[in-house]
Coordinates of C-alpha atoms in Angstrom, one line a residue:
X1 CA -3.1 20.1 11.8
X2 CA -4.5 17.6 9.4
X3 CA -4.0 13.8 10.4
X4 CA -2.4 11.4 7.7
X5 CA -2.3 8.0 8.2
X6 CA 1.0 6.6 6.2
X7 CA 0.1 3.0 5.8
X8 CA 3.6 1.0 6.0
X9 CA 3.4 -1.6 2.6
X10 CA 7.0 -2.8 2.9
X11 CA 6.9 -6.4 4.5
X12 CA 4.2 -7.1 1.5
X13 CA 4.5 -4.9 -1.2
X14 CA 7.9 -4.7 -1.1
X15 CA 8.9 -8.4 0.2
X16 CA 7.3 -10.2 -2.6
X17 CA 8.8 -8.0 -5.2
X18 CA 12.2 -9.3 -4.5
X19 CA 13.4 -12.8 -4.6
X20 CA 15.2 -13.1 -1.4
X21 CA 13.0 -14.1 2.0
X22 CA 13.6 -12.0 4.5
X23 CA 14.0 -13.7 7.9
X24 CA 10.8 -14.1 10.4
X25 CA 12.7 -12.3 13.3
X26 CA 14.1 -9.5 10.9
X27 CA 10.6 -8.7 9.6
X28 CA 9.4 -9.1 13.7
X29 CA 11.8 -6.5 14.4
X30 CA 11.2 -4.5 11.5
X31 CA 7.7 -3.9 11.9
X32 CA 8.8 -3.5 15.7
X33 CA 10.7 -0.7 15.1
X34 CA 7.9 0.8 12.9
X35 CA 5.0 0.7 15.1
X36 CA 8.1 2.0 18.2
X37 CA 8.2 5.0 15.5
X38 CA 4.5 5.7 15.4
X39 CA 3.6 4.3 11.9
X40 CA 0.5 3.3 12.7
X41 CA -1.0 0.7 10.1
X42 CA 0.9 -2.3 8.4
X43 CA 0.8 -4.4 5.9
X44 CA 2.0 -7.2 7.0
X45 CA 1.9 -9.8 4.4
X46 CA -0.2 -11.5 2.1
X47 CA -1.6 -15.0 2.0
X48 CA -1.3 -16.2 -1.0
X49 CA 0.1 -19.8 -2.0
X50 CA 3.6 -20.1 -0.4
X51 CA 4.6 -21.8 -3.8
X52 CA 4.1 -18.5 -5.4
X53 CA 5.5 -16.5 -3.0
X54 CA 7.6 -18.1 -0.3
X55 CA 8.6 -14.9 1.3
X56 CA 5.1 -14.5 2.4
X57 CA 4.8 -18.0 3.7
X58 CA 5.1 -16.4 7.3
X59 CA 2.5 -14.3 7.2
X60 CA 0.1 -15.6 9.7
X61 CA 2.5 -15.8 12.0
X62 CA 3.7 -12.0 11.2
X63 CA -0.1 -11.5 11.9
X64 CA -0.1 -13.0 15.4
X65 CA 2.9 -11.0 16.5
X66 CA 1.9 -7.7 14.9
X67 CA -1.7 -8.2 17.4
X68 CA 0.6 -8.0 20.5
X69 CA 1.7 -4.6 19.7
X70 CA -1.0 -2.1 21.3
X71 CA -2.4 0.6 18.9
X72 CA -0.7 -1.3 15.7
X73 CA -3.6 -1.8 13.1
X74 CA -2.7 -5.1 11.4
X75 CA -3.6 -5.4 7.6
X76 CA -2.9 -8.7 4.9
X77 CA -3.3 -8.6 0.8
X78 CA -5.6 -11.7 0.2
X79 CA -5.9 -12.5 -3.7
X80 CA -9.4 -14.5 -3.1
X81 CA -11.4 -15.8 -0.8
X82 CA -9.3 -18.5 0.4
X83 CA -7.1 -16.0 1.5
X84 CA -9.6 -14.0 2.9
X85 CA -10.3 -17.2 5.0
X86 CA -6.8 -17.7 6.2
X87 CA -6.8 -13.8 7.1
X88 CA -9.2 -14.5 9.1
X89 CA -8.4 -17.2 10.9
X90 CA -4.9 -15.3 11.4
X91 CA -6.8 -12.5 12.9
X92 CA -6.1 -9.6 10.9
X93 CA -7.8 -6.4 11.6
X94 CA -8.0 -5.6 7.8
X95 CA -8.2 -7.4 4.4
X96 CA -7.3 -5.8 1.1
X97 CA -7.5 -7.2 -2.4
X98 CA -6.3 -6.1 -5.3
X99 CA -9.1 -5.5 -8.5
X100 CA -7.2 -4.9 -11.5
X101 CA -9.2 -1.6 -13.9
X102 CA -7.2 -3.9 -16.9
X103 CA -8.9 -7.0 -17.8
X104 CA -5.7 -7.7 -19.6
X105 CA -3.7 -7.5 -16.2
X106 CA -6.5 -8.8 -13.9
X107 CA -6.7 -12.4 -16.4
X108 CA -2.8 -12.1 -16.1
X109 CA -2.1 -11.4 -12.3
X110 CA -5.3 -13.6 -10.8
X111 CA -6.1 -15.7 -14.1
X112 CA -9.9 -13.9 -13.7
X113 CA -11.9 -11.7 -15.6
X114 CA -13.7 -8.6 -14.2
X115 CA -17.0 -10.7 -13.7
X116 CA -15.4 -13.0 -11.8
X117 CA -13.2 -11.2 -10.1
X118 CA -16.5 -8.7 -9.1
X119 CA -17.5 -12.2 -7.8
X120 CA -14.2 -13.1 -5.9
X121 CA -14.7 -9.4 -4.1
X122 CA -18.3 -10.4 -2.9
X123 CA -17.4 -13.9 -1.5
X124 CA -14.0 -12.2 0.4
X125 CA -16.5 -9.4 1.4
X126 CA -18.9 -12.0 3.1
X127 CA -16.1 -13.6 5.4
X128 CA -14.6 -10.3 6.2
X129 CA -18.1 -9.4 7.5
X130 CA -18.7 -12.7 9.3
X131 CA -15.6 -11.7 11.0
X132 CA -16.0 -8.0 11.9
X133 CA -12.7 -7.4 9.4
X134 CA -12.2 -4.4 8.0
X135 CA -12.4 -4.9 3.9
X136 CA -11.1 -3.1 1.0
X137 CA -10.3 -3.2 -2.3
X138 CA -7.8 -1.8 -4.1
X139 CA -8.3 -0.6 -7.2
X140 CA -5.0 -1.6 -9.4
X141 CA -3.7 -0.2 -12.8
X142 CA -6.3 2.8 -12.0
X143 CA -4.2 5.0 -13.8
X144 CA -2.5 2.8 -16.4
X145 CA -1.8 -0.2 -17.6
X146 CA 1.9 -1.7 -19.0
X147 CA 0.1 -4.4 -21.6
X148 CA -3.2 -1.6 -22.2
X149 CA -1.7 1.2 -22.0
X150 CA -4.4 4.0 -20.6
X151 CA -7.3 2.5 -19.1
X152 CA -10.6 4.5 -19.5
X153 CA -11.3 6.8 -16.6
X154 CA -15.2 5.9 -16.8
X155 CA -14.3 2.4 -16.2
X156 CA -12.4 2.8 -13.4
X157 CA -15.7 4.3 -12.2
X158 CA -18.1 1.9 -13.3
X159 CA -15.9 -1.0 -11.5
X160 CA -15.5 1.4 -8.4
X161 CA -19.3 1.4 -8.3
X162 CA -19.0 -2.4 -9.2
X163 CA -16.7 -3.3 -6.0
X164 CA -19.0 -1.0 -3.7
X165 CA -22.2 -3.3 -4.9
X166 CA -20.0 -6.4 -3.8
X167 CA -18.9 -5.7 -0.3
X168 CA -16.0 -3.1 -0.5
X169 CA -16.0 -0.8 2.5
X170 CA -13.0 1.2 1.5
X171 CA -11.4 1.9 -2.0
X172 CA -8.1 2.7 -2.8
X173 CA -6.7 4.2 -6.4
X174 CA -3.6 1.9 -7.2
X175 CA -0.8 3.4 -9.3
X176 CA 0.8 -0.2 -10.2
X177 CA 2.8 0.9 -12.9
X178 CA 3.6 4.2 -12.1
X179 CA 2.2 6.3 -14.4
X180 CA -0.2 8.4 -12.6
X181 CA 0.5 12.5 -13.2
X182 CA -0.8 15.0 -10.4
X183 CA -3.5 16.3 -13.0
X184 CA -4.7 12.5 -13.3
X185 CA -4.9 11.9 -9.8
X186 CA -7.0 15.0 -9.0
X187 CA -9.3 14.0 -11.8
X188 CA -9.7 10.3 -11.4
X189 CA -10.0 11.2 -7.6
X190 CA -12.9 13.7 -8.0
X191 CA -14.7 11.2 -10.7
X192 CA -14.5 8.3 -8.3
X193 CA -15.4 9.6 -4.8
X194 CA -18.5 11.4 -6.6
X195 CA -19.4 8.0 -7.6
X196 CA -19.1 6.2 -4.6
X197 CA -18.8 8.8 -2.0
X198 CA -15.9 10.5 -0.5
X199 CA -15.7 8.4 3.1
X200 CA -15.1 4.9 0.3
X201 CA -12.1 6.7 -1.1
X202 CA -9.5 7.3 1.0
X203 CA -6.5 6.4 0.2
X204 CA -3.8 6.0 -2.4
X205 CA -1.2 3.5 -3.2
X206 CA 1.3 5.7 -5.2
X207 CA 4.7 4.1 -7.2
X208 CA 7.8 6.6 -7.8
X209 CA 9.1 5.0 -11.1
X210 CA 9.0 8.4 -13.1
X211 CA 10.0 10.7 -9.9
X212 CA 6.3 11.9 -9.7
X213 CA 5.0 10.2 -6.3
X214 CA 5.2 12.9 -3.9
X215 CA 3.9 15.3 -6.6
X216 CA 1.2 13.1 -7.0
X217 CA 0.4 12.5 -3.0
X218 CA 0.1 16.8 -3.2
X219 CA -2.2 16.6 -5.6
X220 CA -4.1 13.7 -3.6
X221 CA -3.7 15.6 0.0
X222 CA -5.4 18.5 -2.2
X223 CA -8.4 15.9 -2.8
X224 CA -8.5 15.3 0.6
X225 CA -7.3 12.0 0.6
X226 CA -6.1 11.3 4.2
X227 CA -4.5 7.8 3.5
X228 CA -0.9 7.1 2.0
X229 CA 1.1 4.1 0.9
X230 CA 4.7 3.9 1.5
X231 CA 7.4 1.1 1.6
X232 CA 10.2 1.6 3.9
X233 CA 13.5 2.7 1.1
X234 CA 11.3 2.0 -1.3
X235 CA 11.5 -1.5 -1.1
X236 CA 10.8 -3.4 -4.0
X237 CA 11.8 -1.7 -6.6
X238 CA 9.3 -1.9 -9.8
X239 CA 9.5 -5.0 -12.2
X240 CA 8.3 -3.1 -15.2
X241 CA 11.1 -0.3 -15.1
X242 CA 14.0 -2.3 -14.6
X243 CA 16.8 -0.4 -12.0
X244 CA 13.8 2.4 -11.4
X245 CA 12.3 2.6 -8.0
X246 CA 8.9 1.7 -7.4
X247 CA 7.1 2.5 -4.0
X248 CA 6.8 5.5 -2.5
X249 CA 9.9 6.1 -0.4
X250 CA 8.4 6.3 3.3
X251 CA 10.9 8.2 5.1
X252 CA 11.1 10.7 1.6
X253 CA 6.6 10.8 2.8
X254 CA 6.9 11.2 6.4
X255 CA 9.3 14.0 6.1
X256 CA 8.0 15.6 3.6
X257 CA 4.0 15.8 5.3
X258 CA 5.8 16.6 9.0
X259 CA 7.3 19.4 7.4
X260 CA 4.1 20.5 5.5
X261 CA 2.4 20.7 9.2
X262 CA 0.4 17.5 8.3
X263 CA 0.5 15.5 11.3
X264 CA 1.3 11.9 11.0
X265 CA 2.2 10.6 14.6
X266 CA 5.3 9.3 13.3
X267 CA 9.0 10.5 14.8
X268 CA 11.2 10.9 11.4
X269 CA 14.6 10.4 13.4
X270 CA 13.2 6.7 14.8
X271 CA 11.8 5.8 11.3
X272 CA 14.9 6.8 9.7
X273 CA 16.7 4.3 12.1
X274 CA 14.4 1.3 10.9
X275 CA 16.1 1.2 7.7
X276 CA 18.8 -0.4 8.8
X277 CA 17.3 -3.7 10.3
X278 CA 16.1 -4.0 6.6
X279 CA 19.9 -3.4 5.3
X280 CA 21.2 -5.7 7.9
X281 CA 18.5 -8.7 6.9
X282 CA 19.1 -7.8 2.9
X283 CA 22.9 -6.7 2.5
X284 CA 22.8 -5.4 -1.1
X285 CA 19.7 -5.4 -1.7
X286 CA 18.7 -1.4 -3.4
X287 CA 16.8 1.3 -1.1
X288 CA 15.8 4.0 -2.4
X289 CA 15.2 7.8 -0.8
X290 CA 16.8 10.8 -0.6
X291 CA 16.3 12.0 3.1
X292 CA 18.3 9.0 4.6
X293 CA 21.1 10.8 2.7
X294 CA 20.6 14.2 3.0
X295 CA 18.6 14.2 6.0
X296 CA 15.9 16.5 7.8
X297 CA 16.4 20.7 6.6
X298 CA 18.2 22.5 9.5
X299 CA 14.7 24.2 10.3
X300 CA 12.5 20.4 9.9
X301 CA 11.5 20.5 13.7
X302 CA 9.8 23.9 14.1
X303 CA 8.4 23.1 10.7
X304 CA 6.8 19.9 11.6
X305 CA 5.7 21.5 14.9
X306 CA 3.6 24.5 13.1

């Protein structure tokens, strides 16, 4: 069996997309109930300015209690290096921050250019190091852009190559506004990890707005990336496709690479259970996901024990 890791993105990526704040102790037991599961990496949070985003004003003390529980890797979004300062005084295990391919969206999002942001990822990169944190970057609008439009395959490179120069241990390709097609992610995969090497690229942080994500994590498994992002009923929806989900469904992942023989660590029936400490703490609020309706195939245990 080959071993995925399915990195859980739904306390951040899926938090800050939606304007209620979740409560401390229903996040605690959320990411709980995840790690109890066998997901073994979370995002936790981000720390960013709590007047931007009050539902991640928490976040370092989501970091402090996600440390207590053993064999939990504990990961935070910084936007700069100020964050990656309070990261690290929070004690995370890993930083990520997000490098938009669009100039358009990167002067939008962060108010910086890609000079400065190429800057921002050096100074982060240089505290993550002083603090033995694990740093990456992810690589955001890689496969399109909602005020661009396409965004040039060659400079998704060229800045790839860029972020490696300034510190980036680890790359990701972001699908932000999910557009990516399986034939573009096997492309912009290849291009990329022949650039910077194939141990930089690991991972991708796939969106399901058009129905394509788990098509497109095939054609990423067939790239050999080993690394998956997924928000717990795709929490979060997608703010440029208005009533369209947005995040890769992470019990629709787990199911689907258990069954495949792909071993993940994590117990489908337990994950499947999570979901409703996040229904309990966000009554109407949309999940998305078709296995927590339908459920597991009749034959889902022998498959996931080939």
């Amino acid at each position: 069996m080959t071993d995925i890791l399915v990195s859980e993105v739904g306390p951040r990526d899926g938090l800050q997309s939606i304007d209620r704040v979740m409560p401390l102790e229903a996040k605690k037991r959320w990411i709980a109930a995840e790690a109890a599961a066998g997901v073994k990496e979370i995002e936790v949070g981000s720390f960013v300015p709590p007047k931007l985003l009050p539902q991640m004003a928490d976040t370092a003390e989501l970091v402090a209690f996600a440390r207590g529980i053993e064999g939990l890797n504990v990961v935070a979004l910084v936007p700069n290096a100020k964050g990656a300062s309070r990261a690290a005084e929070a004690g995370v295990h890993a930083m990520s921050i997000p490098f938009s391919m669009s100039e358009t969206h990167s002067i939008k999002n962060v108010r910086k250019d890609h000079p400065a942001m190429i800057a921002e990822i050096a100074a982060a990169s240089a505290i993550a190091r002083e603090h033995d944190i694990h740093f990456a970057v992810g690589l955001s609008t890689a496969f399109g852009c909602t005020m661009e439009g396409a965004v040039a395959e060659d400079q998704v490179v060229r800045l790839a190559e860029k972020a490696v120069e300034a510190g980036a241990e680890e790359l990701s390709l972001s699908d932000t506004t999910g557009y990516a097609d399986p034939a573009q992610v096997r492309r912009l995969t290849r291009k990329v990890r022949a650039a910077v090497g194939a141990d930089r690229l690991t991972t991708l942080h796939l969106h399901n707005t058009r129905g394509l994500g788990l098509a497109n994590v095939v054609a990423g498994l067939e790239e050999g990336i080993t690394t998956f992002d997924a928000s717990l009923g795709g929490l979060g929806g997608c703010p440029f496709a208005p009533g369209a989900s947005g995040n890769l469904v992470t019990e629709d992942l787990v199911l689907m690479l258990n069954a495949m023989g792909l071993k993940t660590g994590i117990d489908l029936e337990k994950l499947l259970e999570v979901r409703r400490i996040v229904e309990e703490a966000l009554p109407g609020e949309p999940l998305y996901g078709f296995t927590p309706d339908a459920g597991p195939m009749l034959d889902y245990k022998q498959r996931a024990a080939a």
